[in-house]
Short mmCIF file of C-alpha atoms in Angstrom, two decimals:
data_model
loop_
_atom_site.label_atom_id
_atom_site.label_comp_id
_atom_site.label_asym_id
_atom_site.label_seq_id
_atom_site.Cartn_x
_atom_site.Cartn_y
_atom_site.Cartn_z
CA UNK A 29 -162.03 86.49 93.96
CA UNK A 30 -160.76 88.56 91.04
CA UNK A 31 -158.57 87.20 88.21
CA UNK A 32 -155.64 89.43 89.31
CA UNK A 33 -155.79 87.98 92.81
CA UNK A 34 -155.75 84.45 91.40
CA UNK A 35 -152.76 85.22 89.12
CA UNK A 36 -150.57 86.67 91.88
CA UNK A 37 -149.62 83.32 93.51
CA UNK A 38 -148.82 81.89 90.06
CA UNK A 39 -146.46 84.81 89.28
CA UNK A 40 -144.78 84.41 92.68
CA UNK A 41 -144.28 80.68 92.07
CA UNK A 42 -142.86 81.34 88.58
CA UNK A 43 -140.48 83.98 90.00
CA UNK A 44 -139.31 81.59 92.72
CA UNK A 45 -138.73 78.85 90.13
CA UNK A 46 -136.76 81.26 87.93
CA UNK A 47 -134.61 82.33 90.87
CA UNK A 48 -133.91 78.72 91.78
CA UNK A 49 -132.90 78.02 88.16
CA UNK A 50 -130.50 80.98 88.10
CA UNK A 51 -128.98 79.91 91.44
CA UNK A 52 -128.52 76.36 90.12
CA UNK A 53 -126.79 77.65 86.96
CA UNK A 54 -124.54 79.92 89.01
CA UNK A 55 -123.63 77.02 91.29
CA UNK A 56 -122.76 74.83 88.30
CA UNK A 57 -120.68 77.66 86.81
CA UNK A 58 -118.69 78.18 89.99
CA UNK A 59 -118.24 74.41 90.29
CA UNK A 60 -116.63 74.27 86.84
CA UNK A 61 -114.55 77.37 87.66
CA UNK A 62 -113.39 76.00 91.01
CA UNK A 63 -110.15 74.33 89.72
CA UNK A 64 -109.03 77.64 88.21
CA UNK A 65 -110.13 79.64 91.27
CA UNK A 66 -108.28 77.28 93.64
CA UNK A 67 -105.15 77.47 91.44
CA UNK A 68 -105.35 81.26 91.22
CA UNK A 69 -105.75 81.91 94.94
CA UNK A 70 -103.28 79.22 96.09
CA UNK A 71 -100.60 79.39 93.38
CA UNK A 72 -100.86 82.97 92.06
CA UNK A 73 -102.84 85.36 94.25
CA UNK A 74 -101.39 84.09 97.53
CA UNK A 75 -97.72 84.27 96.44
CA UNK A 76 -98.31 87.74 94.93
CA UNK A 77 -99.62 89.10 98.22
CA UNK A 78 -96.85 87.29 100.13
CA UNK A 79 -94.16 88.85 97.92
CA UNK A 80 -95.69 92.28 98.48
CA UNK A 81 -95.38 91.74 102.24
CA UNK A 82 -91.84 90.34 101.97
CA UNK A 83 -90.76 93.40 99.97
CA UNK A 84 -91.11 95.41 103.20
CA UNK A 85 -89.14 92.90 105.27
CA UNK A 86 -85.65 91.54 105.79
CA UNK A 87 -86.26 87.92 104.87
CA UNK A 88 -83.68 85.26 104.02
CA UNK A 89 -85.77 82.05 103.87
CA UNK A 90 -83.99 80.80 107.01
CA UNK A 91 -85.21 83.48 109.43
CA UNK A 92 -88.56 85.00 110.28
CA UNK A 93 -89.33 88.10 108.18
CA UNK A 94 -88.39 91.31 110.01
CA UNK A 95 -90.34 94.46 109.07
CA UNK A 96 -88.00 97.14 107.64
CA UNK A 97 -90.52 99.41 105.89
CA UNK A 98 -89.21 101.04 102.72
CA UNK A 99 -85.54 100.17 103.34
CA UNK A 100 -85.41 97.66 100.45
CA UNK A 101 -86.81 100.23 98.03
CA UNK A 102 -84.42 102.92 99.29
CA UNK A 103 -81.51 100.57 98.72
CA UNK A 104 -82.71 99.93 95.16
CA UNK A 105 -82.71 103.60 94.33
CA UNK A 106 -79.73 104.94 96.26
CA UNK A 107 -77.35 102.21 97.46
CA UNK A 108 -77.11 99.49 94.82
CA UNK A 109 -75.04 100.41 91.74
CA UNK A 110 -75.38 96.86 90.38
CA UNK A 111 -79.17 97.29 90.38
CA UNK A 112 -78.78 100.39 88.24
CA UNK A 113 -76.47 98.45 85.92
CA UNK A 114 -79.06 95.67 85.56
CA UNK A 115 -81.78 98.24 84.90
CA UNK A 116 -79.65 99.96 82.24
CA UNK A 117 -78.81 96.66 80.51
CA UNK A 118 -82.48 95.68 80.48
CA UNK A 119 -83.62 99.05 79.11
CA UNK A 120 -80.95 98.86 76.38
CA UNK A 121 -82.17 95.37 75.52
CA UNK A 122 -85.82 96.49 75.38
CA UNK A 123 -85.28 99.61 73.24
CA UNK A 124 -83.09 97.74 70.72
CA UNK A 125 -84.61 94.26 70.52
CA UNK A 126 -88.30 95.22 70.38
CA UNK A 127 -88.16 97.68 67.42
CA UNK A 128 -85.77 95.42 65.48
CA UNK A 129 -87.94 92.39 66.13
CA UNK A 130 -91.14 94.17 65.06
CA UNK A 131 -89.51 95.59 61.93
CA UNK A 132 -88.16 92.19 60.93
CA UNK A 133 -91.50 90.52 61.70
CA UNK A 134 -93.37 93.08 59.59
CA UNK A 135 -90.96 92.61 56.67
CA UNK A 136 -91.41 88.82 56.79
CA UNK A 137 -95.20 89.20 57.08
CA UNK A 138 -95.25 91.40 53.96
CA UNK A 139 -93.32 88.71 52.08
CA UNK A 140 -95.61 85.93 53.33
CA UNK A 141 -98.71 87.95 52.37
CA UNK A 142 -97.91 87.51 48.70
CA UNK A 143 -99.60 84.85 46.59
CA UNK A 144 -96.75 82.42 46.00
CA UNK A 145 -96.79 78.65 45.82
CA UNK A 146 -95.97 76.80 49.04
CA UNK A 147 -96.62 79.90 51.18
CA UNK A 148 -98.15 77.72 53.94
CA UNK A 149 -94.88 75.82 54.27
CA UNK A 150 -92.89 79.06 54.42
CA UNK A 151 -95.17 80.39 57.17
CA UNK A 152 -94.62 77.24 59.24
CA UNK A 153 -90.85 77.43 58.74
CA UNK A 154 -90.68 81.10 59.73
CA UNK A 155 -92.83 80.48 62.81
CA UNK A 156 -90.66 77.61 63.99
CA UNK A 157 -88.01 79.79 65.76
CA UNK A 158 -90.72 81.25 68.00
CA UNK A 159 -91.57 77.77 69.23
CA UNK A 160 -87.94 77.00 70.00
CA UNK A 161 -86.42 80.43 70.66
CA UNK A 162 -87.17 80.67 74.39
CA UNK A 163 -85.84 77.22 75.21
CA UNK A 164 -82.61 76.44 77.01
CA UNK A 165 -81.44 74.29 74.08
CA UNK A 166 -81.60 77.21 71.64
CA UNK A 167 -79.79 79.50 74.07
CA UNK A 168 -77.03 76.90 74.36
CA UNK A 169 -76.92 76.65 70.56
CA UNK A 170 -76.70 80.44 70.33
CA UNK A 171 -73.75 80.38 72.69
CA UNK A 172 -71.97 77.87 70.46
CA UNK A 173 -72.68 79.89 67.34
CA UNK A 174 -71.18 83.09 68.74
CA UNK A 175 -68.22 81.53 70.58
CA UNK A 176 -64.71 82.37 69.40
CA UNK A 177 -64.53 79.04 67.53
CA UNK A 178 -68.21 79.19 66.55
CA UNK A 179 -70.01 79.29 63.24
CA UNK A 180 -70.01 83.10 62.90
CA UNK A 181 -66.24 83.40 63.20
CA UNK A 182 -65.76 80.43 60.86
CA UNK A 183 -67.77 82.32 58.22
CA UNK A 184 -65.80 85.54 58.85
CA UNK A 185 -62.57 83.63 58.28
CA UNK A 186 -63.69 83.03 54.68
CA UNK A 187 -63.22 86.79 54.20
CA UNK A 188 -59.96 86.91 56.16
CA UNK A 189 -61.58 88.42 59.26
CA UNK A 190 -60.56 87.13 62.70
CA UNK A 191 -63.73 87.78 64.67
CA UNK A 192 -63.86 88.28 68.43
CA UNK A 193 -65.41 85.97 70.99
CA UNK A 194 -68.79 87.64 70.78
CA UNK A 195 -70.20 86.36 74.06
CA UNK A 196 -66.99 87.00 76.04
CA UNK A 197 -66.57 90.59 74.90
CA UNK A 198 -68.60 93.21 76.85
CA UNK A 199 -68.92 95.27 73.67
CA UNK A 200 -70.76 92.52 71.77
CA UNK A 201 -72.30 90.17 74.37
CA UNK A 202 -75.62 92.02 74.64
CA UNK A 203 -75.85 92.24 70.83
CA UNK A 204 -75.86 88.45 70.57
CA UNK A 205 -78.85 88.26 72.92
CA UNK A 206 -80.61 90.99 70.93
CA UNK A 207 -80.00 88.93 67.77
CA UNK A 208 -81.54 85.91 69.49
CA UNK A 209 -84.62 87.97 70.39
CA UNK A 210 -84.99 89.23 66.80
CA UNK A 211 -84.71 85.64 65.58
CA UNK A 212 -87.87 84.85 67.57
CA UNK A 213 -89.97 87.02 65.24
CA UNK A 214 -92.55 84.33 64.39
CA UNK A 215 -95.30 85.26 66.84
CA UNK A 216 -95.55 88.98 65.94
CA UNK A 217 -95.14 88.08 62.25
CA UNK A 218 -98.23 85.84 62.39
CA UNK A 219 -100.22 88.67 64.02
CA UNK A 220 -98.96 91.14 61.40
CA UNK A 221 -99.98 88.69 58.68
CA UNK A 222 -103.50 88.45 60.12
CA UNK A 223 -103.68 92.26 60.13
CA UNK A 224 -102.53 92.49 56.52
CA UNK A 225 -105.30 90.08 55.50
CA UNK A 226 -107.88 92.47 56.97
CA UNK A 227 -106.91 95.45 54.80
CA UNK A 228 -109.57 95.89 52.06
CA UNK A 229 -108.04 95.17 48.61
CA UNK A 230 -110.05 98.01 47.04
CA UNK A 231 -107.81 100.48 48.88
CA UNK A 232 -104.80 99.04 47.05
CA UNK A 233 -106.76 99.24 43.78
CA UNK A 234 -107.50 102.92 44.44
CA UNK A 235 -103.85 103.61 45.25
CA UNK A 236 -102.85 101.84 42.02
CA UNK A 237 -105.30 103.94 40.00
CA UNK A 238 -103.84 107.08 41.59
CA UNK A 239 -100.39 105.99 40.42
CA UNK A 240 -98.93 105.35 43.86
CA UNK A 241 -95.74 103.28 43.93
CA UNK A 242 -95.07 100.41 46.31
CA UNK A 243 -93.43 102.59 48.96
CA UNK A 244 -96.16 105.25 48.77
CA UNK A 245 -98.85 102.55 49.01
CA UNK A 246 -97.13 101.05 52.03
CA UNK A 247 -96.75 104.47 53.70
CA UNK A 248 -100.28 105.76 53.03
CA UNK A 249 -102.39 102.58 53.06
CA UNK A 250 -100.70 99.61 54.73
CA UNK A 251 -98.90 101.31 57.59
CA UNK A 252 -101.79 103.50 58.89
CA UNK A 253 -104.26 100.61 58.78
CA UNK A 254 -101.75 98.35 60.51
CA UNK A 255 -101.05 100.70 63.44
CA UNK A 256 -103.51 98.94 65.83
CA UNK A 257 -101.63 95.68 65.18
CA UNK A 258 -98.28 97.42 65.63
CA UNK A 259 -99.52 98.87 68.91
CA UNK A 260 -100.65 95.46 70.17
CA UNK A 261 -97.37 93.79 69.19
CA UNK A 262 -95.37 96.65 70.70
CA UNK A 263 -97.06 96.33 74.09
CA UNK A 264 -96.82 92.54 74.20
CA UNK A 265 -93.22 92.35 73.04
CA UNK A 266 -92.13 95.17 75.36
CA UNK A 267 -93.60 93.42 78.40
CA UNK A 268 -91.98 90.14 77.32
CA UNK A 269 -88.59 91.82 76.80
CA UNK A 270 -88.63 93.31 80.30
CA UNK A 271 -89.06 89.78 81.67
CA UNK A 272 -86.35 88.11 79.54
CA UNK A 273 -84.26 85.71 81.60
CA UNK A 274 -83.24 82.44 79.92
CA UNK A 275 -80.91 83.81 77.17
CA UNK A 276 -78.94 85.91 79.63
CA UNK A 277 -78.74 83.10 82.18
CA UNK A 278 -77.51 80.51 79.67
CA UNK A 279 -75.16 82.69 77.62
CA UNK A 280 -73.49 84.23 80.69
CA UNK A 281 -73.50 81.04 82.78
CA UNK A 282 -75.81 82.78 85.22
CA UNK A 283 -73.31 85.54 86.05
CA UNK A 284 -74.53 88.37 83.81
CA UNK A 285 -70.99 88.69 82.48
CA UNK A 286 -68.71 89.69 81.03
CA UNK A 287 -68.47 92.79 83.23
CA UNK A 288 -72.23 92.66 83.89
CA UNK A 289 -72.87 93.47 80.22
CA UNK A 290 -75.69 90.86 80.09
CA UNK A 291 -76.96 91.32 83.63
CA UNK A 292 -80.68 91.45 82.96
CA UNK A 293 -83.07 92.71 85.63
CA UNK A 294 -84.62 89.28 86.13
CA UNK A 295 -81.22 87.62 86.33
CA UNK A 296 -80.10 90.00 89.08
CA UNK A 297 -83.42 89.43 90.87
CA UNK A 298 -82.86 85.65 90.65
CA UNK A 299 -79.31 86.07 91.94
CA UNK A 300 -80.44 88.12 94.93
CA UNK A 301 -83.29 85.74 95.78
CA UNK A 302 -81.85 82.31 95.14
CA UNK A 303 -78.07 82.76 95.35
CA UNK A 304 -77.83 85.24 98.23
CA UNK A 305 -81.23 84.30 99.74
CA UNK A 306 -82.22 87.96 100.15
CA UNK A 307 -85.88 87.26 99.48
CA UNK A 308 -87.11 90.55 100.90
CA UNK A 309 -84.84 92.55 98.61
CA UNK A 310 -85.70 90.32 95.63
CA UNK A 311 -89.41 90.85 96.30
CA UNK A 312 -88.86 94.62 96.31
CA UNK A 313 -87.05 94.27 92.97
CA UNK A 314 -90.00 92.29 91.58
CA UNK A 315 -92.51 94.95 92.59
CA UNK A 316 -90.28 97.69 91.23
CA UNK A 317 -90.25 95.81 87.92
CA UNK A 318 -94.04 95.68 87.99
CA UNK A 319 -94.06 99.45 88.42
CA UNK A 320 -91.57 99.97 85.58
CA UNK A 321 -93.57 97.77 83.18
CA UNK A 322 -96.84 99.45 84.19
CA UNK A 323 -95.31 102.90 83.62
CA UNK A 324 -93.89 101.94 80.21
CA UNK A 325 -97.22 100.37 79.20
CA UNK A 326 -99.19 103.42 80.35
CA UNK A 327 -96.86 105.73 78.40
CA UNK A 328 -97.35 103.55 75.30
CA UNK A 329 -101.13 103.71 75.69
CA UNK A 330 -101.08 107.49 76.13
CA UNK A 331 -98.83 107.97 73.09
CA UNK A 332 -101.05 105.69 70.98
CA UNK A 333 -103.64 108.42 70.54
CA UNK A 334 -101.15 110.28 68.33
CA UNK A 335 -100.08 107.46 66.01
CA UNK A 336 -102.62 104.62 66.15
CA UNK A 337 -105.44 104.92 63.63
CA UNK A 338 -108.70 103.04 64.03
CA UNK A 339 -111.22 102.64 61.23
CA UNK A 340 -114.10 104.17 63.21
CA UNK A 341 -112.25 107.45 63.96
#
């Protein structure tokens, strides 16, 4: 018997052993993943698919879902003026709060990037509002600050100004929520700070040798190299802003008032689902919001090719 013939069974045995080892590792991997997989399919994937089905039904929690096709979506577009109001308020909130928040976060990150004593403590202090900003307690505090007898009007009285009740006036109510969003600048500021640390110092040395001032250095060196970080923060903050709920709910007592001036999309969705028990319509609103966020994110990605600069391009 030749040597090749003798080696063939050994190779087959080694291959079988290797396959058994891979199968055992895969089994162990899936075993460790099983808690997450069970949670995803039971608590996330299942409800997502159920809401997609309910969006095509007339469902009130107390009756069996009745198939109505696209009626809920048609009502969103053509027959619900309050839905359009909620959408307009949310878009106004997104286009004002996100740029202001990113600009403020970038300004703070530039200050914290300087070599000053105690900078670690300053970074912790500036990040603190992001840990507290989304909580109910801070929203309640914000409501007290901007009430007619709140801290803001007390300060204005020092200058002889009788300020309005900011949260009860439709002209100012949304601005107070935008201010609260800007105050939660800590998370994007930390990411901006990490991006600033990655910029090679020799580029600043070259700009200094060329006689560039601080503004010119920021415009020609810092800002272009920071555009990938700006893009990331823009996408994340925009998605978060579309889903804002707690500040509007607390400041308006869950009504979206005054005069629906703080009626966020998610607040109206909550009202339809859990106050009026129109779960089918609320599910359609949720999926419409998914479409709106996906469209806005896709537009941001497409536009990024014109203003985001990567080092390898």
